[in-house]
Short mmCIF file of C-alpha atoms in Angstrom, two decimals:
data_model
loop_
_atom_site.label_atom_id
_atom_site.label_comp_id
_atom_site.label_asym_id
_atom_site.label_seq_id
_atom_site.Cartn_x
_atom_site.Cartn_y
_atom_site.Cartn_z
CA UNK A 1 27.05 43.77 -11.16
CA UNK A 2 24.66 45.09 -8.29
CA UNK A 3 27.21 47.86 -7.64
CA UNK A 4 26.96 48.77 -11.21
CA UNK A 5 23.24 48.82 -11.49
CA UNK A 6 23.16 51.32 -8.40
CA UNK A 7 25.51 53.78 -10.20
CA UNK A 8 23.56 53.48 -13.49
CA UNK A 9 20.17 53.71 -12.11
CA UNK A 10 19.12 57.19 -11.31
CA UNK A 11 17.56 57.86 -7.97
CA UNK A 12 14.02 58.73 -7.87
CA UNK A 13 13.03 62.26 -6.91
CA UNK A 14 10.54 63.11 -4.42
CA UNK A 15 7.30 63.85 -5.91
CA UNK A 16 5.37 67.20 -5.33
CA UNK A 17 8.18 69.20 -3.55
CA UNK A 18 8.06 72.16 -5.87
CA UNK A 19 4.23 71.66 -6.45
CA UNK A 20 3.62 71.85 -2.58
CA UNK A 21 5.65 74.96 -2.24
CA UNK A 22 3.86 76.79 -5.08
CA UNK A 23 0.34 75.80 -3.70
CA UNK A 24 1.39 76.63 -0.30
CA UNK A 25 2.68 80.20 -1.46
CA UNK A 26 -0.43 80.86 -3.58
CA UNK A 27 -2.51 79.99 -0.46
CA UNK A 28 -0.74 82.37 1.75
CA UNK A 29 -1.07 85.11 -0.90
CA UNK A 30 -4.87 84.59 -1.25
CA UNK A 31 -5.50 84.45 2.38
CA UNK A 32 -3.28 87.58 2.99
CA UNK A 33 -4.93 89.35 0.16
CA UNK A 34 -8.41 88.43 1.67
CA UNK A 35 -7.57 89.36 5.10
CA UNK A 36 -6.17 92.73 4.02
CA UNK A 37 -9.26 93.35 1.68
CA UNK A 38 -11.66 92.44 4.49
CA UNK A 39 -9.76 94.88 6.93
CA UNK A 40 -10.04 97.48 4.49
CA UNK A 41 -13.66 97.03 3.91
CA UNK A 42 -14.35 96.81 7.69
CA UNK A 43 -12.48 100.05 8.44
CA UNK A 44 -13.97 102.01 5.66
CA UNK A 45 -17.37 101.10 6.85
CA UNK A 46 -18.32 98.98 3.72
CA UNK A 47 -19.09 96.11 6.06
CA UNK A 48 -20.66 95.73 9.47
CA UNK A 49 -19.18 97.28 12.60
CA UNK A 50 -18.08 100.38 10.85
CA UNK A 51 -15.02 102.22 11.58
CA UNK A 52 -13.64 105.59 11.79
CA UNK A 53 -14.53 106.46 8.28
CA UNK A 54 -18.17 104.83 8.31
CA UNK A 55 -19.94 108.14 8.90
CA UNK A 56 -17.82 110.11 6.44
CA UNK A 57 -18.46 107.60 3.65
CA UNK A 58 -22.20 107.59 4.19
CA UNK A 59 -22.79 111.52 4.12
CA UNK A 60 -25.64 113.01 6.20
CA UNK A 61 -27.28 110.59 8.51
CA UNK A 62 -30.90 110.53 9.62
CA UNK A 63 -31.00 111.17 13.40
CA UNK A 64 -33.44 108.79 15.15
CA UNK A 65 -35.92 110.54 17.71
CA UNK A 66 -34.00 108.71 20.51
CA UNK A 67 -30.82 110.71 19.77
CA UNK A 68 -32.48 114.09 19.51
CA UNK A 69 -30.56 116.86 21.09
CA UNK A 70 -32.65 118.19 23.95
CA UNK A 71 -32.29 121.18 26.45
CA UNK A 72 -32.79 120.30 30.08
CA UNK A 73 -35.36 122.18 32.27
CA UNK A 74 -32.77 124.54 33.43
CA UNK A 75 -31.96 125.39 29.83
CA UNK A 76 -28.37 123.81 30.07
CA UNK A 77 -26.64 121.56 27.71
CA UNK A 78 -27.94 119.06 25.14
CA UNK A 79 -29.31 115.54 25.57
CA UNK A 80 -30.84 116.56 29.08
CA UNK A 81 -27.45 117.47 30.67
CA UNK A 82 -28.09 119.17 33.77
CA UNK A 83 -31.28 116.88 34.59
CA UNK A 84 -31.22 114.51 37.40
CA UNK A 85 -29.37 111.18 36.43
CA UNK A 86 -31.40 108.59 34.82
CA UNK A 87 -34.36 110.76 33.82
CA UNK A 88 -35.54 110.68 30.22
CA UNK A 89 -37.54 113.66 28.57
CA UNK A 90 -41.23 112.84 28.33
CA UNK A 91 -42.47 111.22 24.91
CA UNK A 92 -45.80 110.89 23.72
CA UNK A 93 -47.38 108.78 20.98
CA UNK A 94 -47.07 109.62 17.50
CA UNK A 95 -44.79 112.53 16.27
CA UNK A 96 -42.15 112.33 13.78
CA UNK A 97 -39.92 109.36 13.53
CA UNK A 98 -36.69 111.39 13.22
CA UNK A 99 -35.37 114.28 15.26
CA UNK A 100 -35.48 117.72 14.35
CA UNK A 101 -32.05 119.45 14.22
CA UNK A 102 -32.63 123.18 14.30
CA UNK A 103 -30.44 126.04 13.24
CA UNK A 104 -31.37 129.72 13.37
CA UNK A 105 -29.62 132.01 10.93
CA UNK A 106 -27.56 134.88 12.50
CA UNK A 107 -28.59 137.94 10.55
CA UNK A 108 -32.11 138.84 9.32
CA UNK A 109 -33.08 139.11 5.78
CA UNK A 110 -34.68 142.44 4.43
CA UNK A 111 -36.02 142.46 0.75
CA UNK A 112 -38.40 144.71 -1.34
CA UNK A 113 -41.54 142.92 -2.16
CA UNK A 114 -42.27 142.22 -5.79
CA UNK A 115 -44.16 145.28 -7.55
CA UNK A 116 -44.53 146.90 -4.17
CA UNK A 117 -43.22 150.01 -2.21
CA UNK A 118 -43.24 147.70 0.92
CA UNK A 119 -40.29 145.52 2.12
CA UNK A 120 -40.05 142.54 4.27
CA UNK A 121 -37.69 141.87 7.02
CA UNK A 122 -37.47 138.17 8.31
CA UNK A 123 -35.63 136.13 10.78
CA UNK A 124 -35.25 132.55 9.58
CA UNK A 125 -34.55 129.27 11.22
CA UNK A 126 -34.36 125.67 9.61
CA UNK A 127 -34.82 122.25 10.58
CA UNK A 128 -33.44 118.94 9.29
CA UNK A 129 -34.08 115.34 10.19
CA UNK A 130 -30.26 114.78 9.58
CA UNK A 131 -27.12 115.15 11.67
CA UNK A 132 -25.01 118.21 11.91
CA UNK A 133 -23.49 117.70 8.48
CA UNK A 134 -26.54 119.57 6.73
CA UNK A 135 -26.22 122.53 9.33
CA UNK A 136 -22.41 122.68 8.64
CA UNK A 137 -23.09 122.58 4.85
CA UNK A 138 -25.43 125.81 5.40
CA UNK A 139 -22.62 127.52 7.35
CA UNK A 140 -19.98 126.59 4.77
CA UNK A 141 -22.20 128.00 1.96
CA UNK A 142 -23.91 130.79 3.87
CA UNK A 143 -23.23 133.40 1.24
CA UNK A 144 -24.87 131.31 -1.56
CA UNK A 145 -27.73 130.35 0.92
CA UNK A 146 -28.33 133.93 1.79
CA UNK A 147 -28.31 134.89 -1.74
CA UNK A 148 -30.96 132.29 -2.66
CA UNK A 149 -33.20 133.26 0.38
CA UNK A 150 -33.03 136.99 -0.76
CA UNK A 151 -33.84 136.21 -4.32
CA UNK A 152 -36.88 134.05 -3.05
CA UNK A 153 -38.06 136.98 -0.96
CA UNK A 154 -37.81 139.27 -3.81
CA UNK A 155 -40.16 137.32 -5.86
CA UNK A 156 -42.75 137.53 -2.89
CA UNK A 157 -45.82 139.62 -3.61
CA UNK A 158 -47.73 141.82 -0.87
CA UNK A 159 -50.67 139.28 -1.10
CA UNK A 160 -48.44 136.43 0.18
CA UNK A 161 -47.15 138.23 3.17
CA UNK A 162 -50.27 139.30 4.63
CA UNK A 163 -52.01 135.85 4.92
CA UNK A 164 -51.24 132.79 6.80
CA UNK A 165 -51.50 130.65 3.91
CA UNK A 166 -49.04 133.01 1.79
CA UNK A 167 -46.49 132.88 4.72
CA UNK A 168 -46.69 129.01 4.73
CA UNK A 169 -46.07 129.02 0.84
CA UNK A 170 -43.28 131.30 1.34
CA UNK A 171 -41.74 129.01 3.94
CA UNK A 172 -41.89 126.16 1.36
CA UNK A 173 -40.37 128.32 -1.36
CA UNK A 174 -37.47 129.28 1.01
CA UNK A 175 -36.80 125.58 1.87
CA UNK A 176 -36.77 124.84 -1.90
CA UNK A 177 -34.22 127.68 -2.53
CA UNK A 178 -31.98 126.53 0.26
CA UNK A 179 -32.14 122.80 -0.71
CA UNK A 180 -31.48 123.77 -4.32
CA UNK A 181 -28.47 125.69 -3.30
CA UNK A 182 -27.11 123.09 -1.11
CA UNK A 183 -27.64 120.29 -3.77
CA UNK A 184 -25.60 122.55 -6.19
CA UNK A 185 -22.84 123.21 -3.78
CA UNK A 186 -22.68 119.98 -1.83
CA UNK A 187 -24.80 117.46 -3.63
CA UNK A 188 -27.28 116.94 -0.84
CA UNK A 189 -30.07 119.33 0.44
CA UNK A 190 -31.69 117.92 3.76
CA UNK A 191 -33.65 120.98 4.87
CA UNK A 192 -37.08 119.69 5.98
CA UNK A 193 -38.68 123.06 6.88
CA UNK A 194 -38.08 126.75 7.31
CA UNK A 195 -39.61 128.81 10.28
CA UNK A 196 -39.91 132.51 10.70
CA UNK A 197 -38.46 133.80 13.90
CA UNK A 198 -39.28 137.37 12.99
CA UNK A 199 -41.65 138.76 10.31
CA UNK A 200 -42.09 142.51 9.67
CA UNK A 201 -43.72 144.09 6.62
CA UNK A 202 -43.15 147.86 6.09
#
């Protein structure tokens, strides 16, 4: 009878075989997905450490004074290249927190003055506390930027070009015209100041 009981009694299955497999598989999927997502976030610059795409994703970057491009005493290179090794450019107290990145526009601008027989011819340089992205945006949109500058010059009166205060006001108006154009074309201005490298009224 014992033999008969063994045949009729079903054998008990091991508990949790399939359940453990499913839990293990789900765990691996979650860990793999988390690791993949973490790697993507790290490489795209969304989380610390940055990556190849960190600068691209953030757009123009403010440049600290310590990273400012500088010319050596001999006029060669940037960041003091050509200077003796280990020397730093002198720095005083105060000053601006961020570096000034300068760019002189190649061609001069000539425009009639508003309600006048005189015309103005100016050379213009700009500065930005941001990296070369802003300068590259000016170069990319040079035609639109030049047009905006000429329009602003055409709205200038004789009284403005013969006084220092008028010239400073014109510099601010030109900076606004350039920034407005860059914002329209690139979504970001970034020009801090405009400087005259040449200024002639005839």
